Coordinates of C-alpha atoms in Angstrom, one line a residue:
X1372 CA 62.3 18.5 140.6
X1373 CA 64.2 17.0 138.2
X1374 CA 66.1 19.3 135.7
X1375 CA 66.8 17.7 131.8
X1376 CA 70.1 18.8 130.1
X1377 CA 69.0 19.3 126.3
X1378 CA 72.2 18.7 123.6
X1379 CA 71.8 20.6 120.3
X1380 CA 74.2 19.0 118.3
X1381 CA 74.8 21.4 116.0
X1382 CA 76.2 23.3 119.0
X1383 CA 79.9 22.5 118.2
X1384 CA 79.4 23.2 114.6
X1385 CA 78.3 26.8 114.7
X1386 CA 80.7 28.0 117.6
X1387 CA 83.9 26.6 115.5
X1388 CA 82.4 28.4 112.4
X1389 CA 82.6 31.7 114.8
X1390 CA 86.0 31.2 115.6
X1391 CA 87.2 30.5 112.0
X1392 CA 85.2 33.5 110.8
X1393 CA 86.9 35.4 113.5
X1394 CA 90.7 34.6 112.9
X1395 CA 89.7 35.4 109.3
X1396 CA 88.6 39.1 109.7
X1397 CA 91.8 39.3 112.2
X1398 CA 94.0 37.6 109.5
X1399 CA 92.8 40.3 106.5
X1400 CA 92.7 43.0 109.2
X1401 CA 96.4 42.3 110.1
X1402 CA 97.3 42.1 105.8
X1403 CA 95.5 45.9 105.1
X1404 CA 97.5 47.6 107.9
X1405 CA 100.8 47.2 106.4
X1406 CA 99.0 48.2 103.1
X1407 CA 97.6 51.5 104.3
X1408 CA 101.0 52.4 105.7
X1409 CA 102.6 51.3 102.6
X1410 CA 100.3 53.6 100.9
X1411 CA 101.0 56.7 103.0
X1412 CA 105.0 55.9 103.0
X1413 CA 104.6 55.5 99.2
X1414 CA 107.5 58.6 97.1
X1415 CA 105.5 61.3 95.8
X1416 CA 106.6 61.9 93.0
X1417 CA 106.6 64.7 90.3
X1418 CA 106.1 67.2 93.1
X1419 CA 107.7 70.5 92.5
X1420 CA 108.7 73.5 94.6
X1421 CA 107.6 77.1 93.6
X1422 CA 107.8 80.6 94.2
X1423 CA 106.6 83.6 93.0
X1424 CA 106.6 86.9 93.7
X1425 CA 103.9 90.2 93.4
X1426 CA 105.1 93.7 94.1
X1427 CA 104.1 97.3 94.0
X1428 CA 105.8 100.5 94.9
X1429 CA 103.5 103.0 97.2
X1430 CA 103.8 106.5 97.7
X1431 CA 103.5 106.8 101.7
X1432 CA 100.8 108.4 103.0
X1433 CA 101.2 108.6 107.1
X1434 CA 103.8 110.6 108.7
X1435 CA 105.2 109.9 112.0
X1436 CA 107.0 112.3 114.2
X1437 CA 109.1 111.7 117.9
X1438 CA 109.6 114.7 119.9
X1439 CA 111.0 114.9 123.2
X1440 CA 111.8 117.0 126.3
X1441 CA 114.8 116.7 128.4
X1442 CA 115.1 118.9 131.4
X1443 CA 118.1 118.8 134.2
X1444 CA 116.9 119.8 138.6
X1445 CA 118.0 119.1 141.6
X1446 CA 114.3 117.9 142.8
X1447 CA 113.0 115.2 141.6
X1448 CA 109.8 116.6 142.7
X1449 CA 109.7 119.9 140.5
X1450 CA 111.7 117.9 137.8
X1451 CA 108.3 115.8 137.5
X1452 CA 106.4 119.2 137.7
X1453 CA 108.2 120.3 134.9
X1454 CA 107.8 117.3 133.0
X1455 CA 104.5 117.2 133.4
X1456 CA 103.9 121.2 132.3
X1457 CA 105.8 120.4 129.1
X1458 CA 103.5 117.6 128.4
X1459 CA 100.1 119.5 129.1
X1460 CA 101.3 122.7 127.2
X1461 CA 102.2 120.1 124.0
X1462 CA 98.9 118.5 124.3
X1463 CA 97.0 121.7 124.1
X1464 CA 98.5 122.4 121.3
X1465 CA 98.4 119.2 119.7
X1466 CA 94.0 120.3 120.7
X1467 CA 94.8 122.7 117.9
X1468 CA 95.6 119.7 115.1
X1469 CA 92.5 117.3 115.3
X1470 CA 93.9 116.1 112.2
X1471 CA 97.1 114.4 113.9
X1472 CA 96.7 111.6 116.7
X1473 CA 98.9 112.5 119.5
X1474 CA 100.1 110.2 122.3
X1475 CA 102.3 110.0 125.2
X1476 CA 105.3 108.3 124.7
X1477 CA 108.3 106.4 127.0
X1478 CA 109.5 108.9 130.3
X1479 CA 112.2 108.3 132.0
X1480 CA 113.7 109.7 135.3
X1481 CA 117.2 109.4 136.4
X1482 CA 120.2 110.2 139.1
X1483 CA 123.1 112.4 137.4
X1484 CA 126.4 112.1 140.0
X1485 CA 129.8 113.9 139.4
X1486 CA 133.5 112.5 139.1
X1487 CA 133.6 111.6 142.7
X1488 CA 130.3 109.7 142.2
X1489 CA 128.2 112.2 144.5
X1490 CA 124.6 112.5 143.5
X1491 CA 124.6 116.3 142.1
X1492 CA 121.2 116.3 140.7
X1493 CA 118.6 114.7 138.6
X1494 CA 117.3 114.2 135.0
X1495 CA 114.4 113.6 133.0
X1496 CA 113.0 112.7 129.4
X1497 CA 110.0 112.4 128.4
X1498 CA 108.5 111.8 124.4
X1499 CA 105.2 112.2 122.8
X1500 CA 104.7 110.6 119.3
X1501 CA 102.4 112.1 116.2
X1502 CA 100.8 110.1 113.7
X1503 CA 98.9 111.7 110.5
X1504 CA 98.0 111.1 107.1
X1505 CA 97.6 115.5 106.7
X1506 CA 101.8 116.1 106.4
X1507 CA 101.2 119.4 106.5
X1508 CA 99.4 120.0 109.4
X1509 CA 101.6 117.2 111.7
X1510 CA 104.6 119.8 109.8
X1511 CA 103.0 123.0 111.6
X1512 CA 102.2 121.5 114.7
X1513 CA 105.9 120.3 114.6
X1514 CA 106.9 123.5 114.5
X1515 CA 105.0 125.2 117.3
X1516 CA 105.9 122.6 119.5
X1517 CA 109.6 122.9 118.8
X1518 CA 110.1 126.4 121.0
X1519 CA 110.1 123.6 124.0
X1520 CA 110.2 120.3 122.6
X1521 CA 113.2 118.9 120.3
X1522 CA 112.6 116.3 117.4
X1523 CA 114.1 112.8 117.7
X1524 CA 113.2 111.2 114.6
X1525 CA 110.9 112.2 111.6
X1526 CA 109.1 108.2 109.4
X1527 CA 106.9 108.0 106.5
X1528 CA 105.2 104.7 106.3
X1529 CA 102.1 103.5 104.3
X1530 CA 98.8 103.7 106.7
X1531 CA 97.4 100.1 107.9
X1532 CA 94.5 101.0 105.7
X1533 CA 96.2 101.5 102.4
X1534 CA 98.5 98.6 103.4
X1535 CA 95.6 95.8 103.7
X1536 CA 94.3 97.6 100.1
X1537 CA 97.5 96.9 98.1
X1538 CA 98.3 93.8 100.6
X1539 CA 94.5 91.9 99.2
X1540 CA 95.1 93.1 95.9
X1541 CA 99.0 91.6 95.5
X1542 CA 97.8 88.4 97.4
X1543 CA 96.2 87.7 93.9
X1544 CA 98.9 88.7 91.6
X1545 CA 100.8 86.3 93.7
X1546 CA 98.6 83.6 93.5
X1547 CA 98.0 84.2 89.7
X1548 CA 102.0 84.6 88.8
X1549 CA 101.8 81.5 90.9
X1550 CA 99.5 79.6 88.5
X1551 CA 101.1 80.4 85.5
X1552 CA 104.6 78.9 87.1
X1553 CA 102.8 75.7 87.4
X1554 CA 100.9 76.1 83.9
X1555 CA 104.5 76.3 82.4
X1556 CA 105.7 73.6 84.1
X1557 CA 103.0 71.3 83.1
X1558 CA 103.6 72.4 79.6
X1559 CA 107.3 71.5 80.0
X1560 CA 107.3 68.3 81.7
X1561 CA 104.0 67.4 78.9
X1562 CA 101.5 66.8 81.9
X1563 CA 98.3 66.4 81.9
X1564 CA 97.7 69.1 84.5
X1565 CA 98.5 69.6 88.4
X1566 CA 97.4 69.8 91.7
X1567 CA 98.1 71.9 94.3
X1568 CA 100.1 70.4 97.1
X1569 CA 100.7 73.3 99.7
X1570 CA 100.8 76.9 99.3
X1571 CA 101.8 79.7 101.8
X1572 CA 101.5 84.0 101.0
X1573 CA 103.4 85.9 103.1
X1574 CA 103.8 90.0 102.8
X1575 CA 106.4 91.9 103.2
X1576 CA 107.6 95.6 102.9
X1577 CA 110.7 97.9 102.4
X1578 CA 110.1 101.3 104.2
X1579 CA 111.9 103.9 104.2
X1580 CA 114.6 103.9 107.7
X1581 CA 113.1 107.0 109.9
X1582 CA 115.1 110.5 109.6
X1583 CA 116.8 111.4 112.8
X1584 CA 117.5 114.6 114.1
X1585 CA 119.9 116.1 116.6
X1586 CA 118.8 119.8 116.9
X1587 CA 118.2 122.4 119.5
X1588 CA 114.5 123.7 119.1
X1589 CA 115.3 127.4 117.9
X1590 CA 117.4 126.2 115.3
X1591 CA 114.9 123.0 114.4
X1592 CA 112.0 125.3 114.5
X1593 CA 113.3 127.5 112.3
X1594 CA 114.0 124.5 109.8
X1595 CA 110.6 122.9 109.8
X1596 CA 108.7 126.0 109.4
X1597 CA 110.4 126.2 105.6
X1598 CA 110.7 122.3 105.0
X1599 CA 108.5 121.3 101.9
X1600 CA 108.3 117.7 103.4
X1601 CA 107.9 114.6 100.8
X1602 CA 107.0 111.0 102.2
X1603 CA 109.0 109.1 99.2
X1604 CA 107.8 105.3 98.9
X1605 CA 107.9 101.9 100.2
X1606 CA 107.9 98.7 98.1
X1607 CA 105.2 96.4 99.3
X1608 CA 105.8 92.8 98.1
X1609 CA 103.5 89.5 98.5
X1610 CA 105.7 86.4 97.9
X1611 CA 103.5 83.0 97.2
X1612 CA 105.6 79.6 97.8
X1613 CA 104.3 76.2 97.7
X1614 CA 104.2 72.9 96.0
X1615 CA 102.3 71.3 93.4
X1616 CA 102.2 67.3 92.0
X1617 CA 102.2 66.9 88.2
X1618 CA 99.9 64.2 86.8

């Protein structure tokens, strides 16, 4: 069999029109990458830092109380039993206040030893904490506590609720004092208007620093059952910061 080799001579023609065509598209590929990274390396310019700030003083309504037993043995055994009878007495009468959440706080168990460093007995602590929005009823269960417990420290906060109410609400007076910095900008640099570049809202708060109290229970006891007690107020404040471009 004889096989025939059939020449098309326009062969040559079309595969050197390929290859200019090629190193074409690779020249103007090669020409627009410098181009697009001049473009994104290119000064912005007119951009402006801002800041601005919403704020709101709150009258605090959650109260939150530490109190604490402390009890000296020379068993660490009983000491625990003890402990443990301290905490179960408070708890039923924390059953008494369905109004205040009651937990368990930090316990703590440890060696006391004398001058000559000889173990001479042991010592534990033990906490439980109240939270409440009802200051009068956390007040009277404070009180019956106190003929075995002692209070460490006595804070007034705002309640996470409230907090994310006044939090939402100065996130937009933020935003709109925000707004009307860059309105009065534009105005003063004769703009034609802007466009918001970046913009970050972050809260913050200045609460009261909680009362602490060194007293034995009689004496506390007899204090809180007479105290008229008054949360006071925080400052809850929503600062907005960011950049706009002037056009």
């Amino acid at each position: 069999m004889q096989t025939k080799l059939i020449k098309n001579s326009k062969t040559p023609a079309l595969i050197q029109r390929a290859f200019y065509s090629t190193l074409l598209a690779a020249s103007l590929l090669g020409l627009s990458a410098p181009a697009a990274l001049a473009d994104t390396d290119k000064p912005q310019y007119r951009l402006v830092q801002l800041q601005a700030d919403a704020t709101r003083d709150v009258t605090n309504n959650q109260m939150e109380a530490v109190l604490f037993t402390e009890l000296n043995s020379n068993s660490p055994t009983s000491l625990a039993q003890d402990v443990t009878r301290t905490l179960n007495e408070a708890m039923r009468q924390a059953a008494k206040y369905p109004q205040v959440k009651v937990s368990t706080g930090a316990q703590s168990t440890y060696p006391i030893y004398d001058d000559k460093n000889k173990l001479k007995g042991w010592r534990a602590r033990a906490q439980i904490e109240l939270k409440s929005t009802d200051f009068k009823a956390t007040s009277d269960l404070i009180a019956a506590l106190q003929d075995k417990m002692q209070v460490q420290s006595i804070n007034f906060s705002v309640s996470d609720d409230e907090r994310k109410r006044v939090e939402n609400e100065l996130m937009v007076e933020a935003s709109q004092a925000f707004q009307q910095r860059a309105r009065l900008l534009q105005q003063s640099w004769q703009a034609n208007g802007y466009e918001l570049v970046s913009l970050d809202l972050n809260a913050m708060n200045n609460e009261r620093p909680p009362i602490m109290y060194a007293m034995k229970a009689r004496d506390a006891a007899a204090s809180m059952e007479s105290q008229n007690v008054q949360g006071g107020n925080s400052q809850l404040r929503v600062n907005a910061s960011g950049s706009v471009q002037l056009r």
